[in-house]
Amino acid sequence: MTHSLPSVPVTTAPFSTPDATLAGFHHHYATVDGVRMHYVCGGNQDGEALLLLAGFPQSWFAWRHVMQELKEHFWLVAPDLPGQGDSDRPETGYDTQSLAQKTHGLMQTLGHTSYFLVAHDVGAWVAYPYAALYRTEVKRLALLDAGIPGITLPDALPVTPDKSWKTWHFAFHTLPDLPEALISGNERIYLDWFLRSKTAAPDAFTDEDISEYLRVFLKSGGLRAGLAYYRSVMVSAEQNRELNSQGKLQVPLLAVSADQGSIPDMAVPLRAFAENVTGIIIANSGHFIPEEQPQALARELHNFFTM
């Protein structure tokens, strides 16, 4: 008689490739609830963990300069949100609560249960429900130049020429079909305008930087997924209003604005929704603070997280 024995599991290290430009940082993948997420991590293994979330139309790459500045002090985790960068582009799940849950699943997979959170633009949209849902895990929170749906993002956006160029894309991206028709085939023109026009100095982005963002934007489903964040904004807003009804955020919050950014002073509206808000305004920067003023931003983050 033969006896079948159970298969023996073989332990291996996760797939990893070093980043070509950031010494000590590696690229990884993890599957969370059926969605394969790409992330880059590295830095001080004995330091506290710091989670970095990027916005539209970007990826983990937006944090590269800040990661270089903070690597001696923190263990840095910079994922691509679902639909972003080299992560999967699922058909659904672009409301910010779903995105927060997926990102939390990644942090659970990596074994992190207490950490700091920094987020910019759409990443900040995700960070609000993340901090509200996982209040015992997020030790301190920094939000960069973003209005949060259902919280600080106004229902009526400005239409005057001096302001509308910063916010025109919100309504445009929610339209069915038209954005795809106009952007497809013109992706580099679109990204070049979107990134460089919103900076204080357009040379903050090199041609190589634009090419990297174009690379991931052109991946299958990239445009669809990028627009899906905006097309889900009403669902996200309703979710956030429900979370806010349960009480203000208690986590210490750093509201980071730029003197030439999208929002004059983020701290002012956020104080109605968070108990402990500190505001700073970084000079000589437009919307893309992590790439325009990375040294100043890294210094302020380090000061805030080590208080």
Coordinates of C-alpha atoms in Angstrom, one line a residue:
M1 CA 0.0 0.0 0.0
T2 CA 1.3 3.4 -0.9
H3 CA 0.8 6.4 1.3
S4 CA 0.5 9.9 -0.2
L5 CA 2.5 12.5 1.8
P6 CA 1.6 16.2 1.8
S7 CA 3.8 18.4 -0.4
V8 CA 6.5 20.2 1.4
P9 CA 6.5 24.0 1.2
V10 CA 9.7 25.6 0.0
T11 CA 10.6 28.9 1.6
T12 CA 11.9 31.6 -0.7
A13 CA 12.5 35.3 -0.6
P14 CA 10.1 37.6 -2.5
F15 CA 11.1 38.7 -5.9
S16 CA 13.2 41.8 -5.7
T17 CA 15.1 44.1 -8.0
P18 CA 17.3 47.0 -6.9
D19 CA 16.3 50.4 -8.1
A20 CA 18.8 51.8 -10.6
T21 CA 19.0 55.3 -9.1
L22 CA 18.2 54.8 -5.4
A23 CA 20.9 52.9 -3.6
G24 CA 19.5 50.5 -1.0
F25 CA 15.9 50.5 -2.4
H26 CA 14.3 47.6 -4.1
H27 CA 11.2 46.9 -6.2
H28 CA 8.7 44.3 -5.0
Y29 CA 5.2 43.0 -5.8
A30 CA 2.5 41.7 -3.5
T31 CA -1.0 40.4 -4.3
V32 CA -3.7 41.9 -2.1
D33 CA -7.2 40.6 -2.6
G34 CA -6.4 39.5 -6.1
V35 CA -4.7 42.8 -7.1
R36 CA -1.0 42.7 -7.7
M37 CA 0.6 45.8 -6.2
H38 CA 4.0 47.1 -7.0
Y39 CA 6.0 48.9 -4.2
V40 CA 9.5 50.2 -3.6
C41 CA 11.0 50.0 -0.1
G42 CA 14.3 50.6 1.6
G43 CA 16.1 52.9 4.0
N44 CA 16.9 52.3 7.7
Q45 CA 15.6 48.9 8.7
D46 CA 15.8 49.9 12.4
G47 CA 13.9 53.1 11.7
E48 CA 10.1 53.6 12.0
A49 CA 8.1 52.8 8.9
L50 CA 6.8 55.6 6.7
L51 CA 4.2 55.0 4.0
L52 CA 4.2 57.3 1.0
L53 CA 1.2 57.6 -1.4
A54 CA 1.5 59.5 -4.7
G55 CA -1.2 61.2 -6.8
F56 CA -2.3 61.5 -10.4
P57 CA -0.8 61.1 -12.9
Q58 CA 2.2 59.8 -11.0
S59 CA 3.6 56.7 -9.2
W60 CA 6.0 55.8 -6.4
F61 CA 8.6 57.6 -8.6
A62 CA 7.2 61.0 -7.3
W63 CA 8.9 60.3 -3.9
R64 CA 12.4 59.4 -5.2
H65 CA 14.1 62.6 -4.0
V66 CA 12.3 62.6 -0.6
M67 CA 13.2 58.9 -0.1
Q68 CA 16.8 59.7 -0.8
E69 CA 16.7 62.5 1.9
L70 CA 14.9 60.3 4.5
K71 CA 16.6 56.9 4.0
E72 CA 18.9 57.3 7.0
H73 CA 16.1 57.8 9.4
F74 CA 13.1 55.7 8.3
W75 CA 12.1 52.5 6.6
L76 CA 10.2 53.8 3.6
V77 CA 7.4 52.0 1.7
A78 CA 6.2 53.7 -1.5
P79 CA 3.5 51.6 -3.3
D80 CA 1.8 52.3 -6.6
L81 CA -1.9 52.4 -5.8
P82 CA -4.2 50.1 -7.8
G83 CA -4.4 51.6 -11.2
Q84 CA -1.2 53.5 -10.8
G85 CA 2.5 52.9 -11.8
D86 CA 3.3 49.2 -12.2
S87 CA 0.4 47.9 -10.1
D88 CA -2.6 46.1 -11.6
R89 CA -5.4 48.2 -13.1
P90 CA -8.6 46.4 -12.0
E91 CA -11.9 47.2 -13.6
T92 CA -13.5 48.4 -10.3
G93 CA -12.4 49.6 -6.8
Y94 CA -11.3 53.2 -7.4
D95 CA -13.3 54.8 -4.6
T96 CA -10.8 55.9 -2.0
Q97 CA -12.1 53.6 0.8
S98 CA -11.4 50.6 -1.4
L99 CA -8.0 51.9 -2.3
A100 CA -7.3 52.5 1.4
Q101 CA -8.3 48.9 2.2
K102 CA -6.0 47.5 -0.5
T103 CA -3.1 49.6 0.7
H104 CA -3.7 48.6 4.3
G105 CA -3.7 45.0 3.1
L106 CA -0.2 45.6 1.6
M107 CA 1.0 47.0 4.9
Q108 CA -0.4 44.0 6.7
T109 CA 1.4 41.7 4.3
L110 CA 4.6 43.5 5.0
G111 CA 4.1 43.2 8.8
H112 CA 3.7 46.9 9.6
T113 CA 1.2 47.7 12.3
S114 CA 2.4 51.2 13.3
Y115 CA 3.7 53.8 10.9
F116 CA 3.6 57.3 9.6
L117 CA 1.7 58.2 6.5
V118 CA 2.5 60.9 3.9
A119 CA 0.3 61.5 0.9
H120 CA 0.0 63.9 -2.0
D121 CA -2.9 64.8 -4.4
V122 CA -5.1 61.6 -5.1
G123 CA -2.8 59.8 -2.6
A124 CA -4.2 62.3 0.0
W125 CA -7.7 61.4 -1.1
V126 CA -6.8 57.8 -0.1
A127 CA -5.0 58.8 3.1
Y128 CA -8.0 60.5 4.7
P129 CA -10.2 57.3 4.8
Y130 CA -7.0 55.3 5.6
A131 CA -6.3 57.3 8.7
A132 CA -10.0 57.2 9.7
L133 CA -10.3 53.4 9.2
Y134 CA -7.0 52.5 10.8
R135 CA -6.8 55.0 13.6
T136 CA -4.7 52.8 15.9
E137 CA -2.0 52.2 13.2
V138 CA -1.3 55.6 11.7
K139 CA 0.8 57.5 14.2
R140 CA 1.1 60.8 12.4
L141 CA -0.3 62.0 9.0
A142 CA 0.9 64.5 6.5
L143 CA -1.3 65.6 3.6
L144 CA 0.1 67.6 0.6
D145 CA -1.7 70.1 -1.6
A146 CA -5.0 68.3 -2.0
G147 CA -8.7 68.9 -1.4
I148 CA -10.3 65.7 0.0
P149 CA -13.6 64.6 -1.6
G150 CA -16.6 65.1 0.8
I151 CA -14.3 66.9 3.2
T152 CA -12.4 69.9 1.9
L153 CA -12.9 69.6 -1.9
P154 CA -15.6 72.1 -2.8
D155 CA -18.6 71.0 -4.9
A156 CA -18.3 74.1 -7.1
L157 CA -14.8 74.6 -8.5
P158 CA -13.5 78.0 -9.5
V159 CA -14.0 79.2 -13.1
T160 CA -12.0 82.4 -13.1
P161 CA -8.9 82.2 -15.4
D162 CA -6.5 82.8 -12.5
K163 CA -7.7 79.7 -10.7
S164 CA -9.5 77.4 -13.1
W165 CA -6.3 76.2 -14.8
K166 CA -5.5 74.4 -11.5
T167 CA -8.8 72.5 -11.2
W168 CA -10.3 72.3 -14.8
H169 CA -9.3 68.6 -15.0
F170 CA -11.7 67.5 -12.2
A171 CA -14.8 68.0 -14.3
F172 CA -13.0 67.0 -17.5
H173 CA -11.9 63.6 -16.1
T174 CA -15.4 62.7 -15.0
L175 CA -16.9 63.1 -18.5
P176 CA -17.6 59.8 -20.3
D177 CA -15.6 59.1 -23.4
L178 CA -14.3 62.6 -24.2
P179 CA -11.1 62.5 -22.2
E180 CA -10.1 59.2 -23.7
A181 CA -10.8 60.5 -27.2
L182 CA -8.7 63.7 -26.7
I183 CA -5.9 62.2 -24.7
S184 CA -5.3 59.0 -26.6
G185 CA -2.4 59.5 -29.0
N186 CA -1.5 62.7 -27.2
E187 CA -0.4 61.3 -23.9
R188 CA 3.0 62.9 -23.8
I189 CA 1.6 66.3 -24.6
Y190 CA -1.0 65.9 -21.9
L191 CA 1.4 64.7 -19.3
D192 CA 4.0 67.4 -20.2
W193 CA 1.4 70.1 -19.7
F194 CA -0.1 68.5 -16.6
L195 CA 3.2 68.1 -14.8
R196 CA 5.1 71.2 -15.9
S197 CA 2.3 73.7 -15.9
K198 CA 1.5 73.1 -12.3
T199 CA 5.1 73.7 -11.1
A200 CA 6.7 76.9 -10.0
A201 CA 9.7 76.0 -12.3
P202 CA 8.9 73.5 -15.1
D203 CA 12.5 72.3 -15.2
A204 CA 11.7 70.4 -11.9
F205 CA 10.7 67.7 -14.3
T206 CA 13.4 66.5 -16.8
D207 CA 12.5 64.9 -20.1
E208 CA 13.5 61.5 -18.5
D209 CA 11.1 62.1 -15.7
I210 CA 8.2 62.7 -18.1
S211 CA 9.2 59.6 -20.0
E212 CA 8.9 57.5 -16.8
Y213 CA 5.5 58.8 -16.1
L214 CA 4.5 58.3 -19.7
R215 CA 5.8 54.7 -19.5
V216 CA 3.3 53.7 -16.8
F217 CA 0.5 55.9 -18.2
L218 CA 0.8 54.0 -21.5
K219 CA 0.5 50.6 -19.9
S220 CA -2.7 48.7 -20.7
G221 CA -5.6 50.4 -18.8
G222 CA -3.4 53.3 -17.6
L223 CA -5.7 56.1 -18.9
R224 CA -8.9 54.3 -17.9
A225 CA -7.6 53.7 -14.3
G226 CA -6.3 57.3 -13.9
L227 CA -9.7 58.7 -14.9
A228 CA -11.4 56.2 -12.6
Y229 CA -10.2 58.0 -9.5
Y230 CA -12.1 61.1 -10.6
R231 CA -15.1 59.1 -11.9
S232 CA -15.5 57.6 -8.4
V233 CA -15.2 60.9 -6.6
M234 CA -18.9 61.1 -5.6
V235 CA -18.8 57.6 -4.0
S236 CA -15.5 58.6 -2.2
A237 CA -17.1 61.8 -1.0
E238 CA -20.2 60.0 0.4
Q239 CA -17.9 57.5 2.2
N240 CA -15.8 60.3 3.7
R241 CA -18.9 62.2 4.9
E242 CA -19.9 59.0 6.7
L243 CA -16.5 58.6 8.3
N244 CA -16.5 62.2 9.4
S245 CA -19.8 61.7 11.1
Q246 CA -18.0 59.4 13.4
G247 CA -15.8 62.2 14.7
K248 CA -12.8 64.2 13.8
L249 CA -9.5 62.6 13.0
Q250 CA -7.4 62.5 16.3
V251 CA -4.1 61.7 14.7
P252 CA -1.6 64.7 14.6
L253 CA -1.8 66.0 11.0
L254 CA 0.6 68.1 9.1
A255 CA -1.1 70.1 6.2
V256 CA 1.5 70.9 3.6
S257 CA 0.7 73.7 1.1
A258 CA 2.9 75.4 -1.5
D259 CA 2.9 79.1 -2.2
Q260 CA 2.1 78.4 -5.9
G261 CA 0.1 75.2 -5.3
S262 CA -3.5 74.4 -5.7
I263 CA -4.7 75.3 -2.2
P264 CA -3.5 78.5 -0.5
D265 CA -3.5 77.0 3.0
M266 CA -4.7 73.4 3.5
A267 CA -4.7 73.7 7.3
V268 CA -7.6 76.1 7.4
P269 CA -10.3 73.9 6.0
L270 CA -8.8 70.7 7.5
R271 CA -9.2 72.0 11.1
A272 CA -13.0 71.4 10.8
F273 CA -12.3 67.7 10.3
A274 CA -9.1 67.0 12.3
E275 CA -8.4 67.8 16.0
N276 CA -4.7 68.5 15.8
V277 CA -3.6 70.2 12.6
T278 CA -0.3 72.0 12.0
G279 CA 0.0 73.9 8.7
I280 CA 3.1 74.9 6.7
I281 CA 3.4 76.6 3.3
I282 CA 6.5 75.8 1.3
A283 CA 7.9 78.7 -0.7
N284 CA 9.0 78.5 -4.4
S285 CA 6.9 75.5 -5.1
G286 CA 3.9 74.6 -7.2
H287 CA 1.6 71.5 -6.8
F288 CA 4.3 68.9 -7.1
I289 CA 6.1 69.6 -3.8
P290 CA 7.9 66.3 -3.5
E291 CA 9.8 66.9 -6.8
E292 CA 10.0 70.7 -6.6
Q293 CA 11.2 71.1 -3.0
P294 CA 12.2 67.7 -1.8
Q295 CA 14.9 68.8 0.6
A296 CA 12.6 71.3 2.4
L297 CA 9.7 68.8 2.4
A298 CA 11.9 66.0 3.8
R299 CA 13.2 68.3 6.5
E300 CA 9.7 69.3 7.6
L301 CA 8.5 65.7 7.5
H302 CA 11.5 64.6 9.6
N303 CA 10.8 67.3 12.2
F304 CA 7.1 66.5 12.3
F305 CA 7.6 62.7 12.7
T306 CA 10.3 63.0 15.3
M307 CA 8.5 65.4 17.6

